Coordinates of C-alpha atoms in Angstrom, one line a residue:
X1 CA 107.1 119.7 105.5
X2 CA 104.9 117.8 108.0
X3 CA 104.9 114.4 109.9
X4 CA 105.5 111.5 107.2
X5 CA 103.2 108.4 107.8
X6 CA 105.3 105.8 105.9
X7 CA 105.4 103.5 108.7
X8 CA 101.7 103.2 108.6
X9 CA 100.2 100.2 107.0
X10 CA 97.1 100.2 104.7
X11 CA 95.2 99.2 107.8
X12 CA 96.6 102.2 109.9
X13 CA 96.2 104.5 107.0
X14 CA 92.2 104.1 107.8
X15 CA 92.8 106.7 111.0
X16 CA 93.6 109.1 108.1
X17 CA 90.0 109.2 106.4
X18 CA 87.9 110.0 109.5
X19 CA 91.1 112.9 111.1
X20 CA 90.2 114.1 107.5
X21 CA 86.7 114.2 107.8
X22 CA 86.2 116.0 110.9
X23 CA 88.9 118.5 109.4
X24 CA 86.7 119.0 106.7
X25 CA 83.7 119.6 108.7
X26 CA 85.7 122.2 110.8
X27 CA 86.2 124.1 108.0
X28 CA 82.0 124.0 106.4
X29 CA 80.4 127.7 107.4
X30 CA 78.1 125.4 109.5
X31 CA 80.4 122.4 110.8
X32 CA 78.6 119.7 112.8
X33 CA 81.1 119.0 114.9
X34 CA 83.5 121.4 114.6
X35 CA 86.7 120.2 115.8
X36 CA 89.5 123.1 114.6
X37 CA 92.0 120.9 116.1
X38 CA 91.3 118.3 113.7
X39 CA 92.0 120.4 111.1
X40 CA 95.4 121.8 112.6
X41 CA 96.2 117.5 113.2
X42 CA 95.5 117.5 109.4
X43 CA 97.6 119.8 108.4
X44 CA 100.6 118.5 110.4
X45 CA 101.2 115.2 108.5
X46 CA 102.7 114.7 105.2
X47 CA 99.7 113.3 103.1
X48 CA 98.3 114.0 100.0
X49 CA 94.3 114.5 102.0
X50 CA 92.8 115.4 98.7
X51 CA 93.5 112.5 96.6
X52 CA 91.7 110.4 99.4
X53 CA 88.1 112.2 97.6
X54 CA 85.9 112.3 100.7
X55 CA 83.1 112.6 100.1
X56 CA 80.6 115.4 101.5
X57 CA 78.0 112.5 103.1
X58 CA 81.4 110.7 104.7
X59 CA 82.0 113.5 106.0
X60 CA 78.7 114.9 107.6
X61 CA 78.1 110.7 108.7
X62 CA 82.0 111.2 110.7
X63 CA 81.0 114.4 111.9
X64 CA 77.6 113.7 113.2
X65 CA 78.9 109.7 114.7
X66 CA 81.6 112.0 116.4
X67 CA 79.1 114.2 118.0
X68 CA 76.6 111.7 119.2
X69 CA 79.1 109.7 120.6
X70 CA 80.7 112.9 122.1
X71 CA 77.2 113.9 123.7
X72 CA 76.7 110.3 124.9
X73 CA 79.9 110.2 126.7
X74 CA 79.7 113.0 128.3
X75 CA 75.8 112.1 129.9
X76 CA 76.8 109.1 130.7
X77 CA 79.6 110.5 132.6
X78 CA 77.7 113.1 134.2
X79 CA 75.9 110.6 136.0
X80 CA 79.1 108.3 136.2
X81 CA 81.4 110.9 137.2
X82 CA 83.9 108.1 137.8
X83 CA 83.5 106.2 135.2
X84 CA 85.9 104.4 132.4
X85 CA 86.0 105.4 128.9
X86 CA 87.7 103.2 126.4
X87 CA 88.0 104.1 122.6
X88 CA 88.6 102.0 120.8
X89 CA 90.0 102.2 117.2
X90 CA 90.6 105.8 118.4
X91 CA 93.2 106.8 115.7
X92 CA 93.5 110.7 116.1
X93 CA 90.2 111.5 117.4
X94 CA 90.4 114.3 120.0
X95 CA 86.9 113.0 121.6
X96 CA 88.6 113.8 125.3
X97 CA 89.5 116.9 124.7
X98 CA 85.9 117.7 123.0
X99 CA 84.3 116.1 125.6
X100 CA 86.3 117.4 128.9
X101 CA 85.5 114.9 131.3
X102 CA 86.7 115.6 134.7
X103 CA 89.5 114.0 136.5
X104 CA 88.1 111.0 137.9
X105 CA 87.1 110.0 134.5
X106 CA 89.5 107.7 133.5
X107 CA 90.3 107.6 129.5
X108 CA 91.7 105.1 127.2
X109 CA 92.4 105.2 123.8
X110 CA 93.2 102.0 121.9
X111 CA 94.4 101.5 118.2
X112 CA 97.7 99.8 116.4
X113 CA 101.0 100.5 117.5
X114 CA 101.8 103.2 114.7
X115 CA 98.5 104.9 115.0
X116 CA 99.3 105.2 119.2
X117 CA 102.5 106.6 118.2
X118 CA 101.5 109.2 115.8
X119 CA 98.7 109.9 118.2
X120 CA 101.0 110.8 120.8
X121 CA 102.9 113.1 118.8
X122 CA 100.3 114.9 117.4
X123 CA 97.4 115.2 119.9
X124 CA 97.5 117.0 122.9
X125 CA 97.7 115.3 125.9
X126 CA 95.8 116.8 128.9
X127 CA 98.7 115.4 131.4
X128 CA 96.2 112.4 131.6
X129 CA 96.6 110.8 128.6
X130 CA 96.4 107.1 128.5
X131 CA 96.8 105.2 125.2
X132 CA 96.7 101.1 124.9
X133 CA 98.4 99.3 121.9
X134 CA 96.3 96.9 120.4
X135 CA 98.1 93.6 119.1
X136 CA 96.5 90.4 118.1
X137 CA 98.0 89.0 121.3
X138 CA 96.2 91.3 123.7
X139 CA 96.5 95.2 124.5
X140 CA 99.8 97.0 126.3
X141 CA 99.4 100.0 128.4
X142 CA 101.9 102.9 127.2

């Protein structure tokens, strides 16, 4: 039995359709993106994936967004080697550990209390992890 998301509202649920995705891509003979850890995130929460029917295109559009931004991050930190990267709406995106950015890069991902806390159970952290709830009155550091 995996994680169960029934603290997640509708609205958190979202996070769910694009970790999907990019599982789905990992596992095409010719992935775009090819994130294998997505997959194994998938497959650790208690969710029916299938009935959500994505789509093939919704998942080549998630899988090619993921990699552009991935490739843009990581030139624009090459030539801001100190630079700070927020994401926001992250959900369960592992963009930081695709991208490796080195260790004066600092990283912050932002997204709904529930999302942040199944993020921080079920993506590795690099001992760097920084994650920012996002309420209506502003944004908390955890």
């Amino acid at each position: 039995m995996g994680i169960a998301i029934t603290e997640l509202t509708p609205v958190e649920q979202t996070a769910l359709v694009t970790q999907y995705a990019r599982a789905l891509d990992s596992r095409w003979p010719r992935p775009i993106l090819g994130d294998t850890l997505a997959d194994e995130i998938a497959a650790k929460i208690d969710y029916d994936f299938q009935a959500l029917g994505v789509p093939s295109s919704a998942v080549r559009q998630t899988a090619l967004r993921a990699k552009m931004l991935d490739e843009q991050v990581r030139g624009f930190i090459s030539e801001h080697p100190d630079a700070v990267v927020v994401a926001l709406d992250a959900g369960l995106d592992t963009g930081m550990l695709r991208v490796k950015p080195p260790a004066t890069v600092d990283w912050y991902n932002v997204d709904l209390p529930n999302v942040i806390a199944l993020r921080n159970e079920l993506v590795p952290g690099d001992g760097r992890r920084s994650t920012c709830i996002r309420r209506a009155s502003g944004c908390r550091l955890d």
